N, CA, C and O of each residue as an XYZ file, in Angstrom:
848
protein
N      -2.546     18.483     -2.745
C      -3.216     17.178     -2.787
C      -3.723     16.911     -4.198
O      -4.488     17.700     -4.753
N      -3.288     15.781     -4.777
C      -3.705     15.401     -6.125
C      -4.998     14.586     -6.039
O      -5.032     13.502     -5.457
N      -6.056     15.135     -6.632
C      -7.395     14.550     -6.505
C      -7.445     13.108     -7.006
O      -7.934     12.228     -6.298
N      -6.942     12.856     -8.220
C      -7.016     11.516     -8.798
C      -6.178     10.516     -8.003
O      -6.592      9.376     -7.795
N      -4.995     10.954     -7.560
C      -4.155     10.058     -6.765
C      -4.841      9.678     -5.457
O      -4.773      8.532     -5.013
N      -5.506     10.666     -4.847
C      -6.190     10.396     -3.583
C      -7.369      9.442     -3.778
O      -7.605      8.569     -2.943
N      -8.116      9.608     -4.884
C      -9.231      8.697     -5.165
C      -8.731      7.271     -5.344
O      -9.292      6.332     -4.778
N      -7.670      7.112     -6.137
C      -7.116      5.783     -6.364
C      -6.565      5.189     -5.074
O      -6.747      4.004     -4.793
N      -5.888      6.029     -4.293
C      -5.321      5.550     -3.032
C      -6.420      5.144     -2.054
O      -6.262      4.178     -1.307
N      -7.530      5.878     -2.058
C      -8.619      5.546     -1.138
C      -9.244      4.206     -1.504
O      -9.582      3.413     -0.624
N      -9.396      3.954     -2.797
C      -9.919      2.645     -3.216
C      -9.000      1.528     -2.704
O      -9.462      0.510     -2.188
N      -7.697      1.743     -2.860
C      -6.735      0.752     -2.385
C      -6.812      0.598     -0.866
O      -6.716     -0.508     -0.335
N      -6.986      1.708     -0.191
C      -7.067      1.690      1.277
C      -8.272      0.876      1.742
O      -8.167      0.074      2.670
N      -9.415      1.086      1.094
C     -10.635      0.374      1.486
C     -10.499     -1.125      1.221
O     -11.039     -1.946      1.962
N      -9.773     -1.472      0.158
C      -9.560     -2.883     -0.131
C      -8.673     -3.548      0.922
O      -8.859     -4.720      1.251
N      -7.719     -2.799      1.442
C      -6.764     -3.352      2.402
C      -7.270     -3.298      3.840
O      -7.067     -4.229      4.620
N      -7.930     -2.197      4.175
C      -8.360     -1.986      5.561
C      -9.863     -1.731      5.561
O     -10.330     -0.727      5.023
N     -10.596     -2.620      6.150
C     -12.058     -2.508      6.121
C     -12.524     -1.213      6.773
O     -12.116     -0.877      7.885
N     -13.383     -0.497      6.062
C     -14.031      0.702      6.593
C     -15.535      0.493      6.560
O     -16.039     -0.127      5.623
N     -16.264      0.986      7.541
C     -17.726      0.927      7.468
C     -18.214      1.665      6.226
O     -17.620      2.659      5.807
N     -19.284      1.175      5.653
C     -19.826      1.814      4.457
C     -20.117      3.287      4.694
O     -19.895      4.114      3.810
N     -20.610      3.620      5.873
C     -20.921      5.019      6.171
C     -19.675      5.892      6.115
O     -19.744      7.045      5.689
N     -18.531      5.349      6.543
C     -17.282      6.111      6.495
C     -16.833      6.331      5.054
O     -16.309      7.393      4.715
N     -17.040      5.322      4.210
C     -16.697      5.460      2.790
C     -17.547      6.555      2.147
O     -17.031      7.410      1.427
N     -18.851      6.521      2.413
C     -19.762      7.523      1.851
C     -19.391      8.922      2.341
O     -19.389      9.873      1.559
N     -19.079      9.050      3.626
C     -18.729     10.364      4.175
C     -17.445     10.899      3.550
O     -17.358     12.089      3.250
N     -16.455     10.044      3.350
C     -15.188     10.493      2.744
C     -15.435     11.056      1.350
O     -14.939     12.135      1.025
N     -16.194     10.341      0.522
C     -16.496     10.834     -0.822
C     -17.295     12.137     -0.763
O     -17.068     13.043     -1.565
N     -18.219     12.230      0.175
C     -19.026     13.444      0.311
C     -18.156     14.640      0.662
O     -18.318     15.715      0.085
N     -17.238     14.463      1.597
C     -16.349     15.561      1.988
C     -15.430     15.964      0.841
O     -15.108     17.143      0.691
N     -15.009     15.004      0.036
C     -14.190     15.337     -1.139
C     -14.993     16.185     -2.115
O     -14.451     17.116     -2.711
N     -16.278     15.881     -2.289
C     -17.134     16.683     -3.167
C     -17.287     18.103     -2.638
O     -17.185     19.070     -3.394
N     -17.529     18.221     -1.350
C     -17.703     19.546     -0.757
C     -16.415     20.351     -0.881
O     -16.448     21.539     -1.203
N     -15.286     19.707     -0.626
C     -13.998     20.393     -0.755
C     -13.782     20.857     -2.186
O     -13.246     21.940     -2.421
N     -14.198     20.043     -3.133
C     -14.093     20.425     -4.541
C     -14.924     21.671     -4.833
O     -14.484     22.552     -5.571
N     -16.125     21.746     -4.254
C     -17.005     22.895     -4.502
C     -16.465     24.173     -3.880
O     -16.851     25.267     -4.292
N     -15.574     24.055     -2.889
C     -15.008     25.240     -2.240
C     -13.689     25.667     -2.867
O     -13.065     26.626     -2.412
N     -13.257     24.952     -3.922
C     -12.015     25.330     -4.584
C     -10.782     24.707     -3.958
O      -9.687     25.261     -4.063
N     -10.941     23.571     -3.312
C      -9.842     22.807     -2.723
C      -9.043     23.605     -1.707
O      -7.824     23.738     -1.813
N      -9.754     24.132     -0.723
C      -9.078     24.771      0.399
C      -8.450     23.691      1.286
O      -8.933     22.560      1.339
N      -7.373     24.055      1.977
C      -6.752     23.101      2.888
C      -7.718     22.753      4.008
O      -7.850     21.587      4.382
N      -8.396     23.765      4.545
C      -9.420     23.571      5.569
C     -10.694     24.242      5.081
O     -10.649     25.372      4.596
N     -11.813     23.572      5.201
C     -13.061     24.105      4.667
C     -14.207     23.865      5.641
O     -14.202     22.900      6.406
N     -15.183     24.759      5.599
C     -16.362     24.627      6.452
C     -17.416     23.768      5.755
O     -17.566     23.824      4.535
N     -18.127     22.990      6.525
C     -19.218     22.165      5.994
C     -20.246     21.980      7.101
O     -19.979     21.313      8.101
N     -21.407     22.565      6.921
C     -22.444     22.480      7.949
C     -22.940     21.044      8.091
O     -22.928     20.275      7.130
N     -23.371     20.698      9.282
C     -23.878     19.347      9.528
C     -25.078     19.025      8.651
O     -25.225     17.894      8.189
N     -25.936     20.014      8.418
C     -27.133     19.767      7.606
C     -26.762     19.415      6.175
O     -27.366     18.526      5.574
N     -25.756     20.118      5.621
C     -25.318     19.832      4.252
C     -24.671     18.455      4.177
O     -24.959     17.683      3.263
N     -23.803     18.145      5.128
C     -23.131     16.846      5.135
C     -24.144     15.715      5.270
O     -24.067     14.721      4.547
N     -25.085     15.861      6.185
C     -26.107     14.823      6.370
C     -26.936     14.627      5.109
O     -27.240     13.499      4.722
N     -27.299     15.746      4.469
C     -28.134     15.679      3.272
C     -27.407     14.990      2.124
O     -27.988     14.148      1.440
N     -26.147     15.341      1.911
C     -25.395     14.766      0.799
C     -25.037     13.303      1.047
O     -24.984     12.505      0.112
N     -24.793     12.956      2.310
C     -24.469     11.562      2.636
C     -25.692     10.656      2.558
O     -25.585      9.476      2.223
N     -26.858     11.224      2.873
C     -28.055     10.403      2.948
C     -28.053      9.516      4.178
O     -28.684      8.459      4.195
N     -27.331      9.958      5.220
C     -27.224      9.186      6.451
C     -27.848      9.947      7.611
O     -28.057     11.158      7.532
N     -28.141      9.233      8.683
C     -28.669      9.882      9.878
C     -27.562     10.676     10.565
O     -26.378     10.490     10.284
N     -27.966     11.557     11.465
C     -27.005     12.376     12.204
C     -26.021     11.511     12.972
O     -24.822     11.789     12.979
N     -26.517     10.465     13.618
C     -25.654      9.584     14.400
C     -24.711      8.785     13.510
O     -23.552      8.570     13.862
N     -25.210      8.345     12.353
C     -24.366      7.585     11.428
C     -23.227      8.442     10.907
O     -22.098      7.970     10.774
N     -23.523      9.706     10.611
C     -22.478     10.625     10.155
C     -21.450     10.838     11.266
O     -20.246     10.855     11.008
N     -21.924     11.000     12.497
C     -21.013     11.201     13.630
C     -20.096      9.991     13.815
O     -18.898     10.144     14.052
N     -20.662      8.797     13.706
C     -19.854      7.581     13.846
C     -18.846      7.454     12.708
O     -17.691      7.088     12.926
N     -19.297      7.760     11.491
C     -18.409      7.686     10.330
C     -17.277      8.694     10.456
O     -16.128      8.394     10.133
N     -17.605      9.879     10.923
C     -16.594     10.928     11.103
C     -15.538     10.497     12.125
O     -14.342     10.709     11.920
N     -15.991      9.891     13.225
C     -15.059      9.406     14.240
C     -14.111      8.367     13.655
O     -12.917      8.367     13.955
N     -14.648      7.481     12.818
C     -13.822      6.459     12.176
C     -12.748      7.091     11.298
O     -11.581      6.706     11.370
N     -13.134      8.057     10.471
C     -12.176      8.706      9.575
C     -11.106      9.464     10.357
O      -9.945      9.501      9.950
N     -11.496     10.063     11.470
C     -10.526     10.777     12.313
C      -9.533      9.788     12.920
O      -8.325     10.021     12.896
N     -10.046      8.688     13.461
C      -9.188      7.688     14.100
C      -8.232      7.041     13.098
O      -7.123      6.650     13.460
N      -8.661      6.929     11.839
C      -7.821      6.335     10.802
C      -6.831      7.340     10.216
O      -5.998      6.977      9.385
N      -6.915      8.588     10.641
C      -6.002      9.606     10.134
C      -6.324     10.070      8.731
O      -5.433     10.508      8.003
N      -7.602      9.980      8.334
C      -8.009     10.364      6.984
C      -8.579     11.772      6.920
O      -8.588     12.379      5.849
N      -9.057     12.307      8.039
C      -9.550     13.683      8.078
C      -9.185     14.319      9.413
O      -8.908     13.634     10.397
N      -9.192     15.641      9.418
C      -9.088     16.408     10.653
C     -10.399     17.168     10.799
O     -10.988     17.585      9.802
N     -10.855     17.349     12.022
C     -12.186     17.923     12.239
C     -12.183     18.847     13.446
O     -11.685     18.498     14.516
N     -12.751     20.036     13.252
C     -12.949     20.983     14.343
C     -14.443     21.220     14.488
O     -15.067     21.740     13.563
N     -15.036     20.856     15.618
C     -16.487     21.037     15.791
C     -16.899     22.490     15.622
O     -16.138     23.406     15.936
N     -18.103     22.688     15.125
C     -18.622     24.043     14.975
C     -19.212     24.546     16.281
O     -19.277     23.825     17.276
N     -19.628     25.767     16.252
C     -20.308     26.361     17.399
C     -21.441     27.217     16.866
O     -21.629     27.291     15.652
N     -22.180     27.846     17.712
C     -23.351     28.597     17.296
C     -22.984     29.628     16.227
O     -22.160     30.513     16.455
N     -23.613     29.492     15.056
C     -23.378     30.425     13.962
C     -22.148     30.130     13.136
O     -21.888     30.826     12.154
N     -21.377     29.108     13.507
C     -20.150     28.760     12.781
C     -20.178     27.268     12.454
O     -20.356     26.436     13.344
N     -20.003     26.933     11.178
C     -20.044     25.537     10.749
C     -18.764     24.810     11.154
O     -17.728     25.445     11.352
N     -18.829     23.485     11.279
C     -17.626     22.698     11.560
C     -16.589     22.876     10.453
O     -16.930     23.218      9.321
N     -15.331     22.641     10.787
C     -14.238     22.773      9.826
C     -13.590     21.409      9.613
O     -13.271     20.702     10.570
N     -13.401     21.053      8.352
C     -12.778     19.785      7.987
C     -11.463     20.021      7.250
O     -11.247     21.073      6.647
N     -10.599     19.026      7.315
C      -9.396     18.998      6.491
C      -9.197     17.577      6.002
O      -9.168     16.640      6.800
N      -9.058     17.409      4.685
C      -8.807     16.097      4.121
C      -7.320     15.789      4.253
O      -6.484     16.547      3.760
N      -6.986     14.691      4.910
C      -5.596     14.272      5.056
C      -5.270     13.243      3.980
O      -6.123     12.437      3.606
N      -4.051     13.271      3.490
C      -3.678     12.409      2.372
C      -3.806     10.933      2.723
O      -3.264     10.464      3.724
N      -4.533     10.215      1.878
C      -4.673      8.767      2.068
C      -3.347      8.076      1.791
O      -3.056      7.027      2.364
N      -2.544      8.666      0.911
C      -1.256      8.072      0.556
C      -0.378      7.858      1.781
O       0.389      6.897      1.843
N      -0.492      8.754      2.753
C       0.328      8.639      3.960
C      -0.065      7.447      4.824
O       0.688      7.042      5.710
N      -1.249      6.885      4.564
C      -1.740      5.766      5.371
C      -1.501      4.413      4.709
O      -1.814      3.373      5.288
N      -0.942      4.425      3.487
C      -0.708      3.176      2.770
C       0.712      2.678      3.008
O       1.602      3.474      3.308
N       0.940      1.364      2.879
C       2.303      0.827      2.969
C       3.191      1.458      1.908
O       2.705      1.864      0.853
N       4.482      1.543      2.178
C       5.394      2.227      1.263
C       5.354      1.659     -0.142
O       5.382      2.411     -1.117
N       5.289      0.331     -0.258
C       5.288     -0.281     -1.588
C       4.082      0.164     -2.389
O       4.192      0.463     -3.578
N       2.925      0.206     -1.732
C       1.709      0.640     -2.419
C       1.745      2.126     -2.688
O       1.345      2.579     -3.760
N       2.223      2.888     -1.719
C       2.302      4.343     -1.861
C       3.161      4.724     -3.051
O       2.829      5.657     -3.783
N       4.279      4.003     -3.254
C       5.180      4.326     -4.355
C       4.496      4.194     -5.701
O       4.830      4.919     -6.638
N       3.540      3.277     -5.810
C       2.861      3.079     -7.089
C       1.990      4.261     -7.457
O       1.646      4.433     -8.627
N       1.619      5.096     -6.461
C       0.788      6.270     -6.712
C       1.597      7.550     -6.765
O       1.104      8.567     -7.254
N       2.828      7.523     -6.274
C       3.636      8.739     -6.237
C       4.748      8.745     -7.267
O       5.521      9.701     -7.337
N       4.841      7.681     -8.078
C       5.854      7.651     -9.115
C       5.515      8.658    -10.188
O       4.405      9.189    -10.223
N       6.467      8.921    -11.061
C       6.265      9.943    -12.095
C       5.229      9.527    -13.107
O       4.571     10.376    -13.708
N       5.074      8.231    -13.305
C       4.090      7.754    -14.269
C       2.806      7.449    -13.539
O       2.566      6.312    -13.135
N       1.971      8.473    -13.368
C       0.749      8.316    -12.572
C      -0.490      8.674    -13.362
O      -1.472      9.152    -12.793
N      -0.458      8.448    -14.676
C      -1.640      8.726    -15.477
C      -2.761      7.801    -15.050
O      -2.541      6.593    -14.958
N      -3.955      8.314    -14.784
C      -5.056      7.460    -14.336
C      -5.537      6.545    -15.438
O      -5.467      6.886    -16.619
N      -6.023      5.389    -15.049
C      -6.584      4.467    -16.027
C      -7.846      5.045    -16.625
O      -8.467      5.945    -16.059
N      -8.221      4.505    -17.797
C      -9.412      5.014    -18.473
C     -10.649      4.789    -17.639
O     -11.548      5.629    -17.606
N     -10.697      3.643    -16.959
C     -11.858      3.350    -16.126
C     -11.442      3.452    -14.674
O     -10.788      2.552    -14.146
N     -11.818      4.549    -14.021
C     -11.442      4.772    -12.633
C     -12.341      4.016    -11.669
O     -12.034      3.927    -10.481
N     -13.445      3.471    -12.162
C     -14.444      2.877    -11.272
C     -14.079      1.438    -10.946
O     -14.437      0.515    -11.677
N     -13.377      1.260     -9.860
C     -12.946     -0.062     -9.449
C     -13.988     -0.660     -8.523
O     -14.353     -0.051     -7.518
N     -14.463     -1.837     -8.852
C     -15.433     -2.505     -7.988
C     -14.676     -3.410     -7.035
O     -14.101     -4.405     -7.475
N     -14.656     -3.103     -5.750
C     -13.864     -3.877     -4.812
C     -14.274     -5.325     -4.690
O     -13.470     -6.144     -4.244
N     -15.477     -5.676     -5.062
C     -15.922     -7.057     -4.913
C     -15.235     -7.968     -5.913
O     -15.207     -9.183     -5.714
N     -14.669     -7.405     -7.002
C     -13.992     -8.227     -7.985
C     -12.648     -8.710     -7.469
O     -12.012     -9.551     -8.104
N     -12.204     -8.193     -6.327
C     -10.926     -8.578     -5.760
C     -11.070     -9.689     -4.724
O     -10.118     -9.994     -4.006
N     -12.255    -10.296     -4.645
C     -12.506    -11.405     -3.729
C     -12.189    -11.055     -2.284
O     -11.709    -11.903     -1.532
N     -12.445     -9.843     -1.900
C     -12.234     -9.413     -0.515
C     -13.466     -9.780      0.294
O     -14.539     -9.225      0.054
N     -13.346    -10.697      1.246
C     -14.527    -11.147      2.000
C     -15.146    -10.070      2.858
O     -16.261    -10.242      3.350
N     -14.444     -8.951      3.053
C     -14.988     -7.897      3.921
C     -16.103     -7.116      3.254
O     -16.812     -6.354      3.911
N     -16.261     -7.301      1.955
C     -17.308     -6.577      1.230
C     -18.502     -7.492      0.990
O     -18.403     -8.464      0.241
N     -19.619     -7.187      1.619
C     -20.813     -7.979      1.420
C     -21.665     -7.335      0.330
O     -21.260     -6.350     -0.286
N     -22.830     -7.893      0.102
C     -23.677     -7.392     -0.979
C     -24.121     -5.967     -0.733
O     -24.242     -5.178     -1.670
N     -24.366     -5.633      0.527
C     -24.788     -4.269      0.853
C     -23.708     -3.267      0.482
O     -24.000     -2.208     -0.073
N     -22.447     -3.606      0.793
C     -21.343     -2.701      0.489
C     -21.123     -2.596     -1.016
O     -20.754     -1.535     -1.519
N     -21.348     -3.696     -1.734
C     -21.218     -3.643     -3.185
C     -22.225     -2.658     -3.765
O     -21.903     -1.887     -4.669
N     -23.446     -2.690     -3.237
C     -24.471     -1.756     -3.710
C     -24.070     -0.323     -3.414
O     -24.302      0.573     -4.226
N     -23.466     -0.103     -2.247
C     -23.013      1.241     -1.896
C     -21.925      1.713     -2.848
O     -21.912      2.875     -3.255
N     -21.014      0.818     -3.202
C     -19.949      1.203     -4.130
C     -20.516      1.535     -5.506
O     -20.080      2.489     -6.150
N     -21.478      0.753     -5.947
C     -22.106      1.057     -7.232
C     -22.778      2.417     -7.203
O     -22.769      3.147     -8.194
N     -23.368      2.755     -6.047
C     -23.997      4.069     -5.894
C     -22.954      5.174     -5.927
O     -23.174      6.233     -6.515
N     -21.810      4.916     -5.287
C     -20.747      5.917     -5.259
C     -20.194      6.179     -6.656
O     -19.779      7.298     -6.957
N     -20.183      5.155     -7.512
C     -19.675      5.340     -8.869
C     -20.539      6.298     -9.671
O     -20.083      6.889    -10.650
N     -21.800      6.447     -9.246
C     -22.719      7.330     -9.951
C     -22.600      8.776     -9.498
O     -23.236      9.648    -10.090
N     -21.803      9.062     -8.464
C     -21.726     10.419     -7.918
C     -21.339     11.453     -8.968
O     -22.012     12.479     -9.066
N     -20.266     11.230     -9.778
C     -19.930     12.252    -10.783
C     -21.057     12.506    -11.772
O     -21.305     13.653    -12.141
N     -21.747     11.448    -12.209
C     -22.844     11.625    -13.158
C     -23.997     12.386    -12.513
O     -24.604     13.260    -13.133
N     -24.291     12.040    -11.257
C     -25.373     12.732    -10.556
C     -25.041     14.195    -10.365
O     -25.923     15.051    -10.440
N     -23.770     14.489    -10.118
C     -23.359     15.878     -9.925
C     -23.586     16.680    -11.199
O     -24.042     17.823    -11.149
N     -23.262     16.069    -12.355
C     -23.473     16.763    -13.624
C     -24.955     16.980    -13.884
O     -25.356     18.031    -14.385
N     -25.778     15.974    -13.541
C     -27.219     16.133    -13.758
C     -27.779     17.233    -12.878
O     -28.665     17.977    -13.298
N     -27.264     17.345    -11.651
C     -27.729     18.411    -10.766
C     -27.369     19.774    -11.327
O     -28.135     20.728    -11.194
N     -26.195     19.866    -11.960
C     -25.790     21.144    -12.542
C     -26.731     21.556    -13.661
O     -27.009     22.741    -13.846
N     -27.222     20.570    -14.407
C     -28.088     20.870    -15.539
C     -29.518     21.162    -15.104
O     -30.142     22.094    -15.610
N     -30.045     20.364    -14.163
C     -31.463     20.491    -13.824
C     -31.747     21.315    -12.580
O     -32.806     21.933    -12.475
N     -30.798     21.331    -11.622
C     -31.019     22.060    -10.378
C     -29.744     22.791     -9.990
O     -29.171     22.544     -8.929
N     -29.311     23.689    -10.856
C     -28.052     24.373    -10.621
C     -28.070     25.186     -9.348
O     -27.022     25.402     -8.739
N     -29.262     25.652     -8.923
C     -29.320     26.459     -7.713
C     -28.889     25.669     -6.484
O     -28.476     26.256     -5.483
N     -28.980     24.343     -6.552
C     -28.576     23.528     -5.424
C     -27.089     23.666     -5.162
O     -26.656     23.662     -4.010
N     -26.294     23.790     -6.234
C     -24.871     23.979     -6.076
C     -24.582     25.304     -5.396
O     -23.683     25.387     -4.560
N     -25.327     26.334     -5.741
C     -25.120     27.642     -5.128
C     -25.383     27.573     -3.629
O     -24.653     28.184     -2.848
N     -26.405     26.847     -3.219
C     -26.693     26.694     -1.799
C     -25.541     25.983     -1.086
O     -25.156     26.361      0.020
N     -24.993     24.944     -1.736
C     -23.889     24.203     -1.131
C     -22.666     25.096     -0.979
O     -22.017     25.101      0.067
N     -22.353     25.856     -2.036
C     -21.207     26.763     -1.983
C     -21.403     27.794     -0.883
O     -20.473     28.103     -0.138
N     -22.624     28.328     -0.785
C     -22.882     29.348      0.233
C     -22.682     28.776      1.643
O     -21.948     29.350      2.448
N     -23.330     27.653      1.936
C     -23.282     27.127      3.300
C     -21.910     26.561      3.653
O     -21.563     26.468      4.830
N     -21.127     26.180      2.641
C     -19.777     25.690      2.906
C     -18.821     26.827      3.233
O     -17.804     26.616      3.894
N     -19.147     28.049      2.767
C     -18.242     29.182      2.944
C     -18.773     30.267      3.866
O     -17.992     30.952      4.526
N     -20.095     30.434      3.920
C     -20.696     31.506      4.710
C     -21.341     30.998      5.999
O     -21.280     31.666      7.031
N     -21.951     29.830      5.940
C     -22.674     29.312      7.093
C     -24.087     28.906      6.711
O     -24.468     28.982      5.543
N     -24.848     28.481      7.682
C     -26.202     27.994      7.438
C     -27.133     29.160      7.115
O     -27.109     30.196      7.779
N     -27.949     28.969      6.084
C     -28.923     29.985      5.677
C     -30.172     29.918      6.548
O     -30.661     28.833      6.864
N     -30.676     31.067      6.927
C     -31.971     31.113      7.598
C     -33.052     30.910      6.537
O     -32.780     31.115      5.354
N     -34.255     30.518      6.915
C     -35.323     30.322      5.922
C     -35.566     31.554      5.054
O     -35.779     31.426      3.849
N     -35.537     32.741      5.650
C     -35.768     33.967      4.881
C     -34.621     34.212      3.912
O     -34.844     34.555      2.751
N     -33.383     34.033      4.394
C     -32.225     34.235      3.526
C     -32.202     33.208      2.399
O     -31.836     33.535      1.270
N     -32.592     31.965      2.698
C     -32.635     30.926      1.665
C     -33.624     31.299      0.562
O     -33.338     31.123     -0.622
N     -34.786     31.814      0.955
C     -35.786     32.224     -0.030
C     -35.255     33.371     -0.877
O     -35.450     33.397     -2.092
N     -34.582     34.320     -0.229
C     -34.019     35.457     -0.952
C     -32.931     35.006     -1.918
O     -32.864     35.485     -3.050
N     -32.072     34.077     -1.468
C     -31.010     33.576     -2.337
C     -31.593     32.856     -3.542
O     -31.075     32.980     -4.652
N     -32.659     32.110     -3.332
C     -33.300     31.403     -4.436
C     -33.838     32.393     -5.472
O     -33.799     32.125     -6.673
N     -34.337     33.528     -5.005
C     -34.831     34.557     -5.919
C     -33.684     35.166     -6.721
O     -33.824     35.418     -7.918
N     -32.552     35.402     -6.061
C     -31.392     35.926     -6.775
C     -30.926     34.950     -7.852
O     -30.567     35.362     -8.955
N     -30.934     33.664     -7.533
C     -30.519     32.652     -8.508
C     -31.468     32.633     -9.696
O     -31.035     32.521    -10.843
N     -32.770     32.744     -9.418
C     -33.762     32.757    -10.495
C     -33.586     33.976    -11.394
O     -33.792     33.896    -12.605
N     -33.203     35.111    -10.795
C     -33.059     36.349    -11.569
C     -31.739     36.426    -12.329
O     -31.706     36.902    -13.464
N     -30.647     35.961    -11.710
C     -29.322     36.197    -12.272
C     -28.615     34.934    -12.751
O     -27.655     35.008    -13.517
N     -29.085     33.795    -12.306
C     -28.433     32.555    -12.697
C     -27.421     32.092    -11.663
O     -26.862     32.890    -10.911
N     -27.201     30.799    -11.645
C     -26.319     30.174    -10.661
C     -24.884     30.691    -10.747
O     -24.269     30.987     -9.723
N     -24.351     30.800    -11.963
C     -22.951     31.199    -12.144
C     -22.685     32.591    -11.597
O     -21.660     32.821    -10.956
N     -23.600     33.523    -11.846
C     -23.411     34.897    -11.384
C     -23.460     34.977     -9.861
O     -22.685     35.714     -9.252
N     -24.362     34.226     -9.251
C     -24.479     34.249     -7.790
C     -23.225     33.664     -7.147
O     -22.720     34.209     -6.166
N     -22.724     32.563     -7.691
C     -21.503     31.963     -7.153
C     -20.318     32.901     -7.337
O     -19.459     33.003     -6.461
N     -20.274     33.589     -8.483
C     -19.201     34.563     -8.711
C     -19.256     35.674     -7.667
O     -18.218     36.129     -7.186
N     -20.462     36.108     -7.318
C     -20.622     37.141     -6.288
C     -20.162     36.616     -4.928
O     -19.572     37.354     -4.139
N     -20.434     35.339     -4.660
C     -19.969     34.736     -3.409
C     -18.447     34.765     -3.332
O     -17.877     35.099     -2.293
N     -17.792     34.412     -4.437
C     -16.330     34.405     -4.458
C     -15.780     35.806     -4.225
O     -14.792     35.982     -3.512
N     -16.425     36.800     -4.828
C     -15.996     38.184     -4.635
C     -16.171     38.601     -3.179
O     -15.314     39.282     -2.616
N     -17.274     38.193     -2.577
C     -17.521     38.523     -1.172
C     -16.470     37.884     -0.269
O     -15.996     38.505      0.682
N     -16.112     36.640     -0.574
C     -15.102     35.937      0.225
C     -13.753     36.634      0.115
O     -13.067     36.834      1.117
N     -13.371     37.005     -1.112
C     -12.094     37.686     -1.315
C     -12.062     39.034     -0.604
O     -11.004     39.491     -0.171
N     -13.225     39.663     -0.487
C     -13.305     40.976      0.162
C     -13.457     40.863      1.674
O     -13.463     41.873      2.379
N     -13.578     39.638      2.169
C     -13.709     39.435      3.605
C     -15.092     39.706      4.146
O     -15.270     39.838      5.357
N     -16.079     39.792      3.266
C     -17.449     40.067      3.715
C     -18.320     38.850      3.616
O     -19.204     38.794      2.761
N     -18.100     37.873      4.466
C     -18.809     36.603      4.384
C     -20.112     36.634      5.177
O     -20.311     35.859      6.112
N     -20.989     37.548      4.779
C     -22.335     37.621      5.347
C     -23.321     37.696      4.202
O     -22.966     38.101      3.095
N     -24.556     37.309      4.463
C     -25.561     37.356      3.404
C     -25.865     38.798      3.013
O     -26.113     39.084      1.842
N     -25.847     39.696      3.977
C     -26.104     41.107      3.685
C     -25.044     41.664      2.736
O     -25.367     42.408      1.810
N     -23.795     41.310      2.961
C     -22.717     41.783      2.085
C     -22.863     41.178      0.694
O     -22.637     41.855     -0.309
N     -23.242     39.904      0.634
C     -23.448     39.249     -0.657
C     -24.542     39.956     -1.441
O     -24.405     40.160     -2.647
N     -25.629     40.332     -0.770
C     -26.719     41.025     -1.451
C     -26.270     42.388     -1.976
O     -26.714     42.814     -3.042
N     -25.402     43.070     -1.249
C     -24.890     44.357     -1.726
C     -24.137     44.184     -3.042
O     -24.263     45.004     -3.951
N     -23.361     43.121     -3.136
C     -22.631     42.844     -4.378
C     -23.603     42.517     -5.501
O     -23.437     42.998     -6.621
N     -24.608     41.714     -5.218
C     -25.586     41.343     -6.238
C     -26.410     42.540     -6.696
O     -26.886     42.569     -7.831
N     -26.578     43.515     -5.829
C     -27.364     44.700     -6.169
C     -26.577     45.700     -7.010
O     -27.163     46.585     -7.634
N     -25.252     45.565     -7.028
C     -24.428     46.515     -7.781
C     -24.528     46.278     -9.280
O     -23.898     46.989    -10.062
């Protein structure tokens, strides 16, 4: 899956087929989470993390998720006790008309300098002022992500952990925060990757690696 092609295709999709604002926000959020996990075909994402990043209520996220599933934009496996839900991003290109799809799959697919397309400039009546504000907010996501890396890097470590290991208990969260303070975000995430490769996706196993 080509990240830039999918972003461009999704913008085109939203212009052609009206999606609720909550569904648009959820799609971008899931793309961010998938990016943090290293672009796995299927990835775990706890409900608490998804709700927090979307800034939506539990019910709004559930409704948005149903919309994306019905539109063929994501696949979803509900979680169970101790196991986070599993998502899969499905190609938006497959949902576009052939003529439009060809424009994104041709050999000359260099992205434009300004990727931030404002759908309201296309005179689409389906976008009201509220949706325009949401799109403007979505354009700030990459900048906000960079600011979080600089000022609150430990937040990324928490996202990586819960996307790959599961939900942290309050005690484990406090312990992980201490490890981040002592060793830094990059080292803790590196230890997480090592734990995943070794098949030891538990907090206890992660701590053993950090203690070595």
